[in-house]
mmCIF file with all atom_site columns, C-alpha atoms in Angstrom:
data_model
loop_
_atom_site.group_PDB
_atom_site.id
_atom_site.type_symbol
_atom_site.label_atom_id
_atom_site.label_alt_id
_atom_site.label_comp_id
_atom_site.label_asym_id
_atom_site.label_entity_id
_atom_site.label_seq_id
_atom_site.pdbx_PDB_ins_code
_atom_site.Cartn_x
_atom_site.Cartn_y
_atom_site.Cartn_z
_atom_site.occupancy
_atom_site.B_iso_or_equiv
_atom_site.pdbx_formal_charge
_atom_site.auth_seq_id
_atom_site.auth_comp_id
_atom_site.auth_asym_id
_atom_site.auth_atom_id
_atom_site.pdbx_PDB_model_num
ATOM 1   C CA . GLY A 1 1   ? 3.366   5.282   15.576  1.00 71.00 ? 1   GLY A CA 1
ATOM 2   C CA . ALA A 1 2   ? 4.679   6.555   12.266  1.00 82.00 ? 2   ALA A CA 1
ATOM 3   C CA . VAL A 1 3   ? 2.347   9.024   10.593  1.00 92.00 ? 3   VAL A CA 1
ATOM 4   C CA . VAL A 1 4   ? 2.168   10.009  6.948   1.00 96.00 ? 4   VAL A CA 1
ATOM 5   C CA . SER A 1 5   ? 0.144   13.056  6.043   1.00 96.00 ? 5   SER A CA 1
ATOM 6   C CA . GLN A 1 6   ? -1.186  13.449  2.522   1.00 97.00 ? 6   GLN A CA 1
ATOM 7   C CA . HIS A 1 7   ? -2.688  16.674  1.275   1.00 97.00 ? 7   HIS A CA 1
ATOM 8   C CA . PRO A 1 8   ? -5.159  17.520  -0.108  1.00 98.00 ? 8   PRO A CA 1
ATOM 9   C CA . SER A 1 9   ? -7.581  14.731  0.680   1.00 97.00 ? 9   SER A CA 1
ATOM 10  C CA . TRP A 1 10  ? -9.647  15.613  -2.361  1.00 97.00 ? 10  TRP A CA 1
ATOM 11  C CA . VAL A 1 11  ? -9.347  18.010  -5.266  1.00 97.00 ? 11  VAL A CA 1
ATOM 12  C CA . ILE A 1 12  ? -11.445 18.914  -8.272  1.00 97.00 ? 12  ILE A CA 1
ATOM 13  C CA . CYS A 1 13  ? -9.728  20.554  -11.195 1.00 96.00 ? 13  CYS A CA 1
ATOM 14  C CA . LYS A 1 14  ? -10.473 21.486  -14.776 1.00 97.00 ? 14  LYS A CA 1
ATOM 15  C CA . SER A 1 15  ? -9.065  19.584  -17.682 1.00 97.00 ? 15  SER A CA 1
ATOM 16  C CA . GLY A 1 16  ? -5.678  20.937  -18.760 1.00 97.00 ? 16  GLY A CA 1
ATOM 17  C CA . THR A 1 17  ? -4.649  22.257  -15.364 1.00 97.00 ? 17  THR A CA 1
ATOM 18  C CA . SER A 1 18  ? -2.011  20.811  -13.036 1.00 97.00 ? 18  SER A CA 1
ATOM 19  C CA . VAL A 1 19  ? -2.475  19.511  -9.537  1.00 98.00 ? 19  VAL A CA 1
ATOM 20  C CA . LYS A 1 20  ? 0.128   18.983  -6.824  1.00 98.00 ? 20  LYS A CA 1
ATOM 21  C CA . ILE A 1 21  ? -0.258  16.388  -4.079  1.00 98.00 ? 21  ILE A CA 1
ATOM 22  C CA . GLU A 1 22  ? 1.968   16.438  -1.015  1.00 97.00 ? 22  GLU A CA 1
ATOM 23  C CA . CYS A 1 23  ? 3.077   13.507  1.099   1.00 96.00 ? 23  CYS A CA 1
ATOM 24  C CA . ARG A 1 24  ? 4.823   14.168  4.403   1.00 95.00 ? 24  ARG A CA 1
ATOM 25  C CA . SER A 1 25  ? 6.267   11.821  6.981   1.00 94.00 ? 25  SER A CA 1
ATOM 26  C CA . LEU A 1 26  ? 5.544   13.602  10.229  1.00 94.00 ? 26  LEU A CA 1
ATOM 27  C CA . ASP A 1 27  ? 7.614   11.778  12.806  1.00 90.00 ? 27  ASP A CA 1
ATOM 28  C CA . PHE A 1 28  ? 10.255  9.863   10.894  1.00 90.00 ? 28  PHE A CA 1
ATOM 29  C CA . GLN A 1 29  ? 12.667  10.331  8.034   1.00 90.00 ? 29  GLN A CA 1
ATOM 30  C CA . ALA A 1 30  ? 11.560  8.472   4.946   1.00 89.00 ? 30  ALA A CA 1
ATOM 31  C CA . THR A 1 31  ? 14.384  7.363   2.706   1.00 85.00 ? 31  THR A CA 1
ATOM 32  C CA . THR A 1 32  ? 11.879  6.066   0.209   1.00 88.00 ? 32  THR A CA 1
ATOM 33  C CA . MET A 1 33  ? 8.399   7.135   -0.756  1.00 92.00 ? 33  MET A CA 1
ATOM 34  C CA . PHE A 1 34  ? 6.038   5.368   -3.120  1.00 92.00 ? 34  PHE A CA 1
ATOM 35  C CA . TRP A 1 35  ? 3.151   6.692   -5.160  1.00 95.00 ? 35  TRP A CA 1
ATOM 36  C CA . TYR A 1 36  ? 0.145   4.576   -6.098  1.00 95.00 ? 36  TYR A CA 1
ATOM 37  C CA . ARG A 1 37  ? -3.033  5.010   -8.072  1.00 96.00 ? 37  ARG A CA 1
ATOM 38  C CA . GLN A 1 38  ? -6.221  3.159   -7.321  1.00 96.00 ? 38  GLN A CA 1
ATOM 39  C CA . PHE A 1 39  ? -9.350  3.008   -9.470  1.00 94.00 ? 39  PHE A CA 1
ATOM 40  C CA . PRO A 1 40  ? -12.724 2.089   -7.952  1.00 91.00 ? 40  PRO A CA 1
ATOM 41  C CA . LYS A 1 41  ? -12.961 -1.510  -6.775  1.00 88.00 ? 41  LYS A CA 1
ATOM 42  C CA . GLN A 1 42  ? -9.425  -2.204  -7.927  1.00 91.00 ? 42  GLN A CA 1
ATOM 43  C CA . SER A 1 43  ? -6.145  -2.791  -6.163  1.00 91.00 ? 43  SER A CA 1
ATOM 44  C CA . LEU A 1 44  ? -3.333  -0.308  -5.698  1.00 93.00 ? 44  LEU A CA 1
ATOM 45  C CA . MET A 1 45  ? -1.091  0.162   -8.679  1.00 92.00 ? 45  MET A CA 1
ATOM 46  C CA . LEU A 1 46  ? 2.455   1.309   -7.996  1.00 91.00 ? 46  LEU A CA 1
ATOM 47  C CA . MET A 1 47  ? 3.287   4.336   -10.122 1.00 94.00 ? 47  MET A CA 1
ATOM 48  C CA . ALA A 1 48  ? 6.774   5.249   -8.975  1.00 93.00 ? 48  ALA A CA 1
ATOM 49  C CA . THR A 1 49  ? 9.412   4.889   -6.302  1.00 90.00 ? 49  THR A CA 1
ATOM 50  C CA . SER A 1 50  ? 11.055  8.014   -4.993  1.00 88.00 ? 50  SER A CA 1
ATOM 51  C CA . ASN A 1 51  ? 14.315  8.163   -3.071  1.00 84.00 ? 51  ASN A CA 1
ATOM 52  C CA . GLU A 1 52  ? 15.369  11.367  -1.372  1.00 80.00 ? 52  GLU A CA 1
ATOM 53  C CA . GLY A 1 53  ? 17.664  13.462  -3.505  1.00 78.00 ? 53  GLY A CA 1
ATOM 54  C CA . SER A 1 54  ? 17.453  11.330  -6.620  1.00 81.00 ? 54  SER A CA 1
ATOM 55  C CA . LYS A 1 55  ? 15.152  10.932  -9.583  1.00 85.00 ? 55  LYS A CA 1
ATOM 56  C CA . ALA A 1 56  ? 12.076  8.829   -9.186  1.00 90.00 ? 56  ALA A CA 1
ATOM 57  C CA . THR A 1 57  ? 11.869  5.402   -10.765 1.00 90.00 ? 57  THR A CA 1
ATOM 58  C CA . TYR A 1 58  ? 8.650   5.008   -12.719 1.00 93.00 ? 58  TYR A CA 1
ATOM 59  C CA . GLU A 1 59  ? 6.802   1.780   -13.354 1.00 91.00 ? 59  GLU A CA 1
ATOM 60  C CA . GLN A 1 60  ? 6.255   0.656   -16.895 1.00 90.00 ? 60  GLN A CA 1
ATOM 61  C CA . GLY A 1 61  ? 3.424   2.525   -18.568 1.00 93.00 ? 61  GLY A CA 1
ATOM 62  C CA . VAL A 1 62  ? 3.534   5.536   -16.234 1.00 94.00 ? 62  VAL A CA 1
ATOM 63  C CA . GLU A 1 63  ? 4.453   8.743   -18.029 1.00 94.00 ? 63  GLU A CA 1
ATOM 64  C CA . LYS A 1 64  ? 7.183   10.536  -16.114 1.00 93.00 ? 64  LYS A CA 1
ATOM 65  C CA . ASP A 1 65  ? 6.494   13.839  -17.852 1.00 94.00 ? 65  ASP A CA 1
ATOM 66  C CA . LYS A 1 66  ? 2.861   13.714  -16.845 1.00 96.00 ? 66  LYS A CA 1
ATOM 67  C CA . PHE A 1 67  ? 3.321   12.574  -13.261 1.00 97.00 ? 67  PHE A CA 1
ATOM 68  C CA . LEU A 1 68  ? 6.167   14.660  -11.877 1.00 96.00 ? 68  LEU A CA 1
ATOM 69  C CA . ILE A 1 69  ? 7.610   13.420  -8.608  1.00 94.00 ? 69  ILE A CA 1
ATOM 70  C CA . ASN A 1 70  ? 9.895   15.427  -6.388  1.00 90.00 ? 70  ASN A CA 1
ATOM 71  C CA . HIS A 1 71  ? 11.465  14.083  -3.207  1.00 87.00 ? 71  HIS A CA 1
ATOM 72  C CA . ALA A 1 72  ? 13.488  17.060  -2.005  1.00 82.00 ? 72  ALA A CA 1
ATOM 73  C CA . SER A 1 73  ? 13.779  16.110  1.645   1.00 89.00 ? 73  SER A CA 1
ATOM 74  C CA . LEU A 1 74  ? 13.530  13.091  3.894   1.00 89.00 ? 74  LEU A CA 1
ATOM 75  C CA . THR A 1 75  ? 10.067  14.125  4.982   1.00 92.00 ? 75  THR A CA 1
ATOM 76  C CA . LEU A 1 76  ? 8.404   15.427  1.831   1.00 93.00 ? 76  LEU A CA 1
ATOM 77  C CA . SER A 1 77  ? 7.559   14.063  -1.581  1.00 94.00 ? 77  SER A CA 1
ATOM 78  C CA . THR A 1 78  ? 5.217   15.665  -4.091  1.00 95.00 ? 78  THR A CA 1
ATOM 79  C CA . LEU A 1 79  ? 3.334   14.299  -7.063  1.00 97.00 ? 79  LEU A CA 1
ATOM 80  C CA . THR A 1 80  ? 2.236   16.779  -9.711  1.00 97.00 ? 80  THR A CA 1
ATOM 81  C CA . VAL A 1 81  ? -0.306  15.662  -12.272 1.00 97.00 ? 81  VAL A CA 1
ATOM 82  C CA . THR A 1 82  ? 0.359   17.911  -15.240 1.00 97.00 ? 82  THR A CA 1
ATOM 83  C CA . SER A 1 83  ? -2.232  18.829  -17.843 1.00 97.00 ? 83  SER A CA 1
ATOM 84  C CA . ALA A 1 84  ? -4.787  16.674  -16.118 1.00 97.00 ? 84  ALA A CA 1
ATOM 85  C CA . HIS A 1 85  ? -7.513  14.963  -18.130 1.00 96.00 ? 85  HIS A CA 1
ATOM 86  C CA . PRO A 1 86  ? -10.678 13.195  -16.974 1.00 97.00 ? 86  PRO A CA 1
ATOM 87  C CA . GLU A 1 87  ? -8.979  9.790   -17.334 1.00 96.00 ? 87  GLU A CA 1
ATOM 88  C CA . ASP A 1 88  ? -6.510  10.894  -14.641 1.00 97.00 ? 88  ASP A CA 1
ATOM 89  C CA . SER A 1 89  ? -9.355  10.997  -12.146 1.00 97.00 ? 89  SER A CA 1
ATOM 90  C CA . SER A 1 90  ? -8.438  8.457   -9.497  1.00 97.00 ? 90  SER A CA 1
ATOM 91  C CA . PHE A 1 91  ? -7.465  7.893   -5.874  1.00 97.00 ? 91  PHE A CA 1
ATOM 92  C CA . TYR A 1 92  ? -3.776  8.655   -5.397  1.00 98.00 ? 92  TYR A CA 1
ATOM 93  C CA . ILE A 1 93  ? -1.983  7.252   -2.352  1.00 97.00 ? 93  ILE A CA 1
ATOM 94  C CA . CYS A 1 94  ? 1.537   7.723   -1.063  1.00 96.00 ? 94  CYS A CA 1
ATOM 95  C CA . SER A 1 95  ? 3.536   5.608   1.345   1.00 94.00 ? 95  SER A CA 1
ATOM 96  C CA . ALA A 1 96  ? 6.790   6.226   3.137   1.00 93.00 ? 96  ALA A CA 1
ATOM 97  C CA . THR A 1 97  ? 9.333   3.931   4.668   1.00 89.00 ? 97  THR A CA 1
ATOM 98  C CA . THR A 1 98  ? 12.863  3.684   5.939   1.00 85.00 ? 98  THR A CA 1
ATOM 99  C CA . TYR A 1 99  ? 14.676  0.410   5.339   1.00 76.00 ? 99  TYR A CA 1
ATOM 100 C CA . TYR A 1 100 ? 13.297  -2.323  3.130   1.00 71.00 ? 100 TYR A CA 1
ATOM 101 C CA . ASN A 1 101 ? 12.619  -4.555  6.102   1.00 76.00 ? 101 ASN A CA 1
ATOM 102 C CA . SER A 1 102 ? 10.450  -1.855  7.686   1.00 85.00 ? 102 SER A CA 1
ATOM 103 C CA . PRO A 1 103 ? 6.704   -1.398  7.345   1.00 89.00 ? 103 PRO A CA 1
ATOM 104 C CA . LEU A 1 104 ? 5.169   0.944   4.808   1.00 91.00 ? 104 LEU A CA 1
ATOM 105 C CA . HIS A 1 105 ? 3.224   3.849   6.242   1.00 94.00 ? 105 HIS A CA 1
ATOM 106 C CA . PHE A 1 106 ? 0.469   5.142   4.025   1.00 96.00 ? 106 PHE A CA 1
ATOM 107 C CA . GLY A 1 107 ? -1.177  8.485   3.646   1.00 96.00 ? 107 GLY A CA 1
ATOM 108 C CA . ASN A 1 108 ? -4.961  8.653   3.576   1.00 96.00 ? 108 ASN A CA 1
ATOM 109 C CA . GLY A 1 109 ? -5.055  9.257   -0.128  1.00 97.00 ? 109 GLY A CA 1
ATOM 110 C CA . THR A 1 110 ? -6.119  12.071  -2.450  1.00 98.00 ? 110 THR A CA 1
ATOM 111 C CA . ARG A 1 111 ? -9.219  11.757  -4.573  1.00 97.00 ? 111 ARG A CA 1
ATOM 112 C CA . LEU A 1 112 ? -8.635  13.653  -7.810  1.00 98.00 ? 112 LEU A CA 1
ATOM 113 C CA . THR A 1 113 ? -11.567 14.513  -10.041 1.00 97.00 ? 113 THR A CA 1
ATOM 114 C CA . VAL A 1 114 ? -10.825 16.158  -13.363 1.00 97.00 ? 114 VAL A CA 1
ATOM 115 C CA . THR A 1 115 ? -13.794 17.817  -15.035 1.00 96.00 ? 115 THR A CA 1
ATOM 116 C CA . ASP B 2 1   ? 8.058   -11.654 -10.546 1.00 52.00 ? 1   ASP B CA 1
ATOM 117 C CA . ALA B 2 2   ? 7.529   -12.006 -6.855  1.00 60.00 ? 2   ALA B CA 1
ATOM 118 C CA . LYS B 2 3   ? 3.728   -11.799 -6.688  1.00 84.00 ? 3   LYS B CA 1
ATOM 119 C CA . THR B 2 4   ? 1.081   -13.028 -4.324  1.00 92.00 ? 4   THR B CA 1
ATOM 120 C CA . THR B 2 5   ? -2.313  -14.666 -4.766  1.00 93.00 ? 5   THR B CA 1
ATOM 121 C CA . GLN B 2 6   ? -5.186  -14.437 -2.327  1.00 96.00 ? 6   GLN B CA 1
ATOM 122 C CA . PRO B 2 7   ? -8.833  -15.467 -2.330  1.00 97.00 ? 7   PRO B CA 1
ATOM 123 C CA . ASN B 2 8   ? -11.058 -12.642 -3.531  1.00 95.00 ? 8   ASN B CA 1
ATOM 124 C CA . SER B 2 9   ? -13.331 -12.733 -0.522  1.00 97.00 ? 9   SER B CA 1
ATOM 125 C CA . MET B 2 10  ? -13.932 -14.397 2.829   1.00 98.00 ? 10  MET B CA 1
ATOM 126 C CA . GLU B 2 11  ? -16.577 -14.193 5.511   1.00 97.00 ? 11  GLU B CA 1
ATOM 127 C CA . SER B 2 12  ? -16.310 -14.586 9.230   1.00 96.00 ? 12  SER B CA 1
ATOM 128 C CA . ASN B 2 13  ? -18.679 -14.399 12.134  1.00 97.00 ? 13  ASN B CA 1
ATOM 129 C CA . GLU B 2 14  ? -17.980 -11.741 14.682  1.00 97.00 ? 14  GLU B CA 1
ATOM 130 C CA . GLU B 2 15  ? -15.745 -12.823 17.570  1.00 96.00 ? 15  GLU B CA 1
ATOM 131 C CA . GLU B 2 16  ? -14.521 -15.889 15.719  1.00 97.00 ? 16  GLU B CA 1
ATOM 132 C CA . PRO B 2 17  ? -10.947 -16.362 14.472  1.00 96.00 ? 17  PRO B CA 1
ATOM 133 C CA . VAL B 2 18  ? -10.172 -15.638 10.844  1.00 97.00 ? 18  VAL B CA 1
ATOM 134 C CA . HIS B 2 19  ? -7.393  -17.208 8.796   1.00 98.00 ? 19  HIS B CA 1
ATOM 135 C CA . LEU B 2 20  ? -6.537  -15.287 5.634   1.00 98.00 ? 20  LEU B CA 1
ATOM 136 C CA . PRO B 2 21  ? -4.256  -17.244 3.292   1.00 97.00 ? 21  PRO B CA 1
ATOM 137 C CA . CYS B 2 22  ? -1.677  -15.954 0.828   1.00 96.00 ? 22  CYS B CA 1
ATOM 138 C CA . ASN B 2 23  ? 0.391   -17.836 -1.698  1.00 96.00 ? 23  ASN B CA 1
ATOM 139 C CA . HIS B 2 24  ? 3.751   -16.513 -2.808  1.00 93.00 ? 24  HIS B CA 1
ATOM 140 C CA . SER B 2 25  ? 5.428   -19.430 -4.502  1.00 92.00 ? 25  SER B CA 1
ATOM 141 C CA . THR B 2 26  ? 8.053   -17.285 -6.262  1.00 88.00 ? 26  THR B CA 1
ATOM 142 C CA . ILE B 2 27  ? 9.274   -15.603 -3.090  1.00 89.00 ? 27  ILE B CA 1
ATOM 143 C CA . SER B 2 28  ? 13.011  -15.059 -2.870  1.00 86.00 ? 28  SER B CA 1
ATOM 144 C CA . GLY B 2 29  ? 15.164  -15.489 0.185   1.00 85.00 ? 29  GLY B CA 1
ATOM 145 C CA . THR B 2 30  ? 15.316  -11.810 1.073   1.00 84.00 ? 30  THR B CA 1
ATOM 146 C CA . ASP B 2 31  ? 11.659  -10.933 0.491   1.00 88.00 ? 31  ASP B CA 1
ATOM 147 C CA . TYR B 2 32  ? 9.706   -9.837  3.537   1.00 90.00 ? 32  TYR B CA 1
ATOM 148 C CA . ILE B 2 33  ? 6.041   -10.788 3.725   1.00 93.00 ? 33  ILE B CA 1
ATOM 149 C CA . HIS B 2 34  ? 3.843   -7.805  4.573   1.00 94.00 ? 34  HIS B CA 1
ATOM 150 C CA . TRP B 2 35  ? 0.144   -7.564  5.309   1.00 96.00 ? 35  TRP B CA 1
ATOM 151 C CA . TYR B 2 36  ? -1.912  -4.405  5.049   1.00 96.00 ? 36  TYR B CA 1
ATOM 152 C CA . ARG B 2 37  ? -5.612  -3.712  5.169   1.00 97.00 ? 37  ARG B CA 1
ATOM 153 C CA . GLN B 2 38  ? -7.659  -0.995  3.546   1.00 97.00 ? 38  GLN B CA 1
ATOM 154 C CA . LEU B 2 39  ? -11.012 0.493   4.417   1.00 95.00 ? 39  LEU B CA 1
ATOM 155 C CA . PRO B 2 40  ? -13.042 2.268   1.700   1.00 90.00 ? 40  PRO B CA 1
ATOM 156 C CA . SER B 2 41  ? -11.656 5.655   0.673   1.00 90.00 ? 41  SER B CA 1
ATOM 157 C CA . GLN B 2 42  ? -8.678  5.342   3.002   1.00 94.00 ? 42  GLN B CA 1
ATOM 158 C CA . GLY B 2 43  ? -5.031  4.516   2.581   1.00 95.00 ? 43  GLY B CA 1
ATOM 159 C CA . PRO B 2 44  ? -3.890  1.039   3.584   1.00 95.00 ? 44  PRO B CA 1
ATOM 160 C CA . GLU B 2 45  ? -2.994  0.360   7.192   1.00 95.00 ? 45  GLU B CA 1
ATOM 161 C CA . TYR B 2 46  ? -0.010  -1.747  8.238   1.00 95.00 ? 46  TYR B CA 1
ATOM 162 C CA . VAL B 2 47  ? -0.963  -4.978  9.971   1.00 97.00 ? 47  VAL B CA 1
ATOM 163 C CA . ILE B 2 48  ? 2.119   -7.145  10.334  1.00 97.00 ? 48  ILE B CA 1
ATOM 164 C CA . HIS B 2 49  ? 5.222   -8.375  8.528   1.00 95.00 ? 49  HIS B CA 1
ATOM 165 C CA . GLY B 2 50  ? 7.810   -11.109 8.815   1.00 94.00 ? 50  GLY B CA 1
ATOM 166 C CA . LEU B 2 51  ? 10.636  -12.932 7.097   1.00 93.00 ? 51  LEU B CA 1
ATOM 167 C CA . THR B 2 52  ? 10.797  -16.540 8.267   1.00 94.00 ? 52  THR B CA 1
ATOM 168 C CA . SER B 2 53  ? 9.495   -16.909 11.812  1.00 93.00 ? 53  SER B CA 1
ATOM 169 C CA . ASN B 2 54  ? 5.908   -16.525 12.898  1.00 95.00 ? 54  ASN B CA 1
ATOM 170 C CA . VAL B 2 55  ? 5.114   -13.061 14.227  1.00 96.00 ? 55  VAL B CA 1
ATOM 171 C CA . ASN B 2 56  ? 2.597   -11.728 16.701  1.00 96.00 ? 56  ASN B CA 1
ATOM 172 C CA . ASN B 2 57  ? 1.495   -8.200  17.461  1.00 95.00 ? 57  ASN B CA 1
ATOM 173 C CA . ARG B 2 58  ? -1.532  -6.580  19.045  1.00 93.00 ? 58  ARG B CA 1
ATOM 174 C CA . MET B 2 59  ? -3.465  -6.667  15.797  1.00 92.00 ? 59  MET B CA 1
ATOM 175 C CA . ALA B 2 60  ? -2.799  -10.119 14.423  1.00 97.00 ? 60  ALA B CA 1
ATOM 176 C CA . SER B 2 61  ? -0.507  -13.092 14.030  1.00 98.00 ? 61  SER B CA 1
ATOM 177 C CA . LEU B 2 62  ? 1.414   -14.090 10.933  1.00 98.00 ? 62  LEU B CA 1
ATOM 178 C CA . ALA B 2 63  ? 2.122   -17.744 10.293  1.00 98.00 ? 63  ALA B CA 1
ATOM 179 C CA . ILE B 2 64  ? 4.757   -18.379 7.635   1.00 97.00 ? 64  ILE B CA 1
ATOM 180 C CA . ALA B 2 65  ? 5.146   -21.785 6.037   1.00 97.00 ? 65  ALA B CA 1
ATOM 181 C CA . GLU B 2 66  ? 8.492   -23.485 6.454   1.00 96.00 ? 66  GLU B CA 1
ATOM 182 C CA . ASP B 2 67  ? 9.230   -23.199 2.717   1.00 95.00 ? 67  ASP B CA 1
ATOM 183 C CA . ARG B 2 68  ? 7.968   -19.572 2.801   1.00 95.00 ? 68  ARG B CA 1
ATOM 184 C CA . LYS B 2 69  ? 5.778   -20.158 -0.234  1.00 95.00 ? 69  LYS B CA 1
ATOM 185 C CA . SER B 2 70  ? 2.660   -19.319 1.684   1.00 96.00 ? 70  SER B CA 1
ATOM 186 C CA . SER B 2 71  ? 1.578   -17.442 4.765   1.00 97.00 ? 71  SER B CA 1
ATOM 187 C CA . THR B 2 72  ? -1.573  -16.938 6.810   1.00 98.00 ? 72  THR B CA 1
ATOM 188 C CA . LEU B 2 73  ? -2.768  -13.835 8.578   1.00 98.00 ? 73  LEU B CA 1
ATOM 189 C CA . ILE B 2 74  ? -4.671  -14.723 11.712  1.00 98.00 ? 74  ILE B CA 1
ATOM 190 C CA . LEU B 2 75  ? -7.160  -12.395 13.362  1.00 97.00 ? 75  LEU B CA 1
ATOM 191 C CA . HIS B 2 76  ? -7.872  -14.034 16.687  1.00 95.00 ? 76  HIS B CA 1
ATOM 192 C CA . ARG B 2 77  ? -11.329 -12.545 17.250  1.00 96.00 ? 77  ARG B CA 1
ATOM 193 C CA . ALA B 2 78  ? -12.900 -10.783 14.326  1.00 96.00 ? 78  ALA B CA 1
ATOM 194 C CA . THR B 2 79  ? -14.757 -7.564  15.035  1.00 96.00 ? 79  THR B CA 1
ATOM 195 C CA . LEU B 2 80  ? -16.897 -5.475  12.725  1.00 96.00 ? 80  LEU B CA 1
ATOM 196 C CA . ARG B 2 81  ? -14.007 -3.009  12.485  1.00 95.00 ? 81  ARG B CA 1
ATOM 197 C CA . ASP B 2 82  ? -11.883 -5.733  10.908  1.00 97.00 ? 82  ASP B CA 1
ATOM 198 C CA . ALA B 2 83  ? -14.045 -5.713  7.777   1.00 97.00 ? 83  ALA B CA 1
ATOM 199 C CA . ALA B 2 84  ? -11.663 -4.498  5.065   1.00 97.00 ? 84  ALA B CA 1
ATOM 200 C CA . VAL B 2 85  ? -9.634  -5.567  2.065   1.00 97.00 ? 85  VAL B CA 1
ATOM 201 C CA . TYR B 2 86  ? -6.499  -7.378  3.219   1.00 98.00 ? 86  TYR B CA 1
ATOM 202 C CA . TYR B 2 87  ? -3.407  -7.285  1.037   1.00 96.00 ? 87  TYR B CA 1
ATOM 203 C CA . CYS B 2 88  ? -0.454  -9.627  1.278   1.00 95.00 ? 88  CYS B CA 1
ATOM 204 C CA . ILE B 2 89  ? 2.601   -8.226  -0.481  1.00 91.00 ? 89  ILE B CA 1
ATOM 205 C CA . LEU B 2 90  ? 6.263   -9.069  -0.784  1.00 89.00 ? 90  LEU B CA 1
ATOM 206 C CA . ARG B 2 91  ? 8.818   -6.433  -0.098  1.00 85.00 ? 91  ARG B CA 1
ATOM 207 C CA . ALA B 2 92  ? 12.183  -6.977  -1.700  1.00 76.00 ? 92  ALA B CA 1
ATOM 208 C CA . ASP B 2 93  ? 15.251  -4.813  -1.700  1.00 63.00 ? 93  ASP B CA 1
ATOM 209 C CA . GLN B 2 94  ? 14.337  -1.198  -2.435  1.00 53.00 ? 94  GLN B CA 1
ATOM 210 C CA . THR B 2 95  ? 15.969  -1.284  -5.834  1.00 55.00 ? 95  THR B CA 1
ATOM 211 C CA . GLY B 2 96  ? 14.295  -4.509  -6.907  1.00 47.00 ? 96  GLY B CA 1
ATOM 212 C CA . ALA B 2 97  ? 11.890  -4.650  -9.804  1.00 41.00 ? 97  ALA B CA 1
ATOM 213 C CA . ASN B 2 98  ? 8.217   -5.369  -9.171  1.00 42.00 ? 98  ASN B CA 1
ATOM 214 C CA . ASN B 2 99  ? 8.687   -4.439  -5.584  1.00 61.00 ? 99  ASN B CA 1
ATOM 215 C CA . LEU B 2 100 ? 5.519   -4.023  -3.591  1.00 69.00 ? 100 LEU B CA 1
ATOM 216 C CA . PHE B 2 101 ? 3.092   -5.576  -6.015  1.00 75.00 ? 101 PHE B CA 1
ATOM 217 C CA . PHE B 2 102 ? -0.416  -5.336  -4.633  1.00 81.00 ? 102 PHE B CA 1
ATOM 218 C CA . GLY B 2 103 ? -2.622  -8.188  -5.805  1.00 81.00 ? 103 GLY B CA 1
ATOM 219 C CA . THR B 2 104 ? -6.389  -8.114  -5.649  1.00 85.00 ? 104 THR B CA 1
ATOM 220 C CA . GLY B 2 105 ? -6.440  -8.710  -1.924  1.00 94.00 ? 105 GLY B CA 1
ATOM 221 C CA . THR B 2 106 ? -9.103  -10.490 0.112   1.00 97.00 ? 106 THR B CA 1
ATOM 222 C CA . ARG B 2 107 ? -12.281 -8.673  1.020   1.00 97.00 ? 107 ARG B CA 1
ATOM 223 C CA . LEU B 2 108 ? -13.205 -9.765  4.533   1.00 98.00 ? 108 LEU B CA 1
ATOM 224 C CA . THR B 2 109 ? -16.821 -9.512  5.552   1.00 98.00 ? 109 THR B CA 1
ATOM 225 C CA . VAL B 2 110 ? -17.568 -9.834  9.251   1.00 97.00 ? 110 VAL B CA 1
ATOM 226 C CA . ILE B 2 111 ? -21.066 -11.013 10.063  1.00 97.00 ? 111 ILE B CA 1
ATOM 227 C CA . PRO B 2 112 ? -22.568 -9.721  13.315  1.00 95.00 ? 112 PRO B CA 1
#
């Protein structure tokens, strides 16, 4: 089955620093990748949609200069949380897919803690 | 907005069938109905998806109403490993707005 690898699985960083999260599709080419954020006991919130080779489309209320998304190849997308603050602490999840009538394949998430 | 509504929680006895409902009254003709489930501290796992016809796979069955305004995920024999939060979402064209809206989902508790 299709596998999406997300790395790191957890990270602790100091306030003001930047953190990069990687999302890789291991056995398929993902034309589209999605990034989500999930707070405890809440549902997933879509942050942005990333298509290979083009700029990401951000959801309303998500700061594009704070959450930098790069989708340089069909198998890799990265999310960089810049100048992280404690309120950015959350569970970040990526998913990858091919055509819109195909399933989404999710990574196992990255738990970010900003101290 | 093509959104879905689900009951917040449901319980089932182990080895009994479970029917998880989802309403999507504003679904459009090209929206696919997807179901995913999520265990604590993990990413969601794909369960099943469909457009108009009922679908079966090794994990579950998906029953889609004739008017497509609702669907039901059927787990034929619930096991303790099926305890999770189940999300029903609509997937529109990739460029569509409000694509992939995750509602609150249904927390399924399986009673041994």
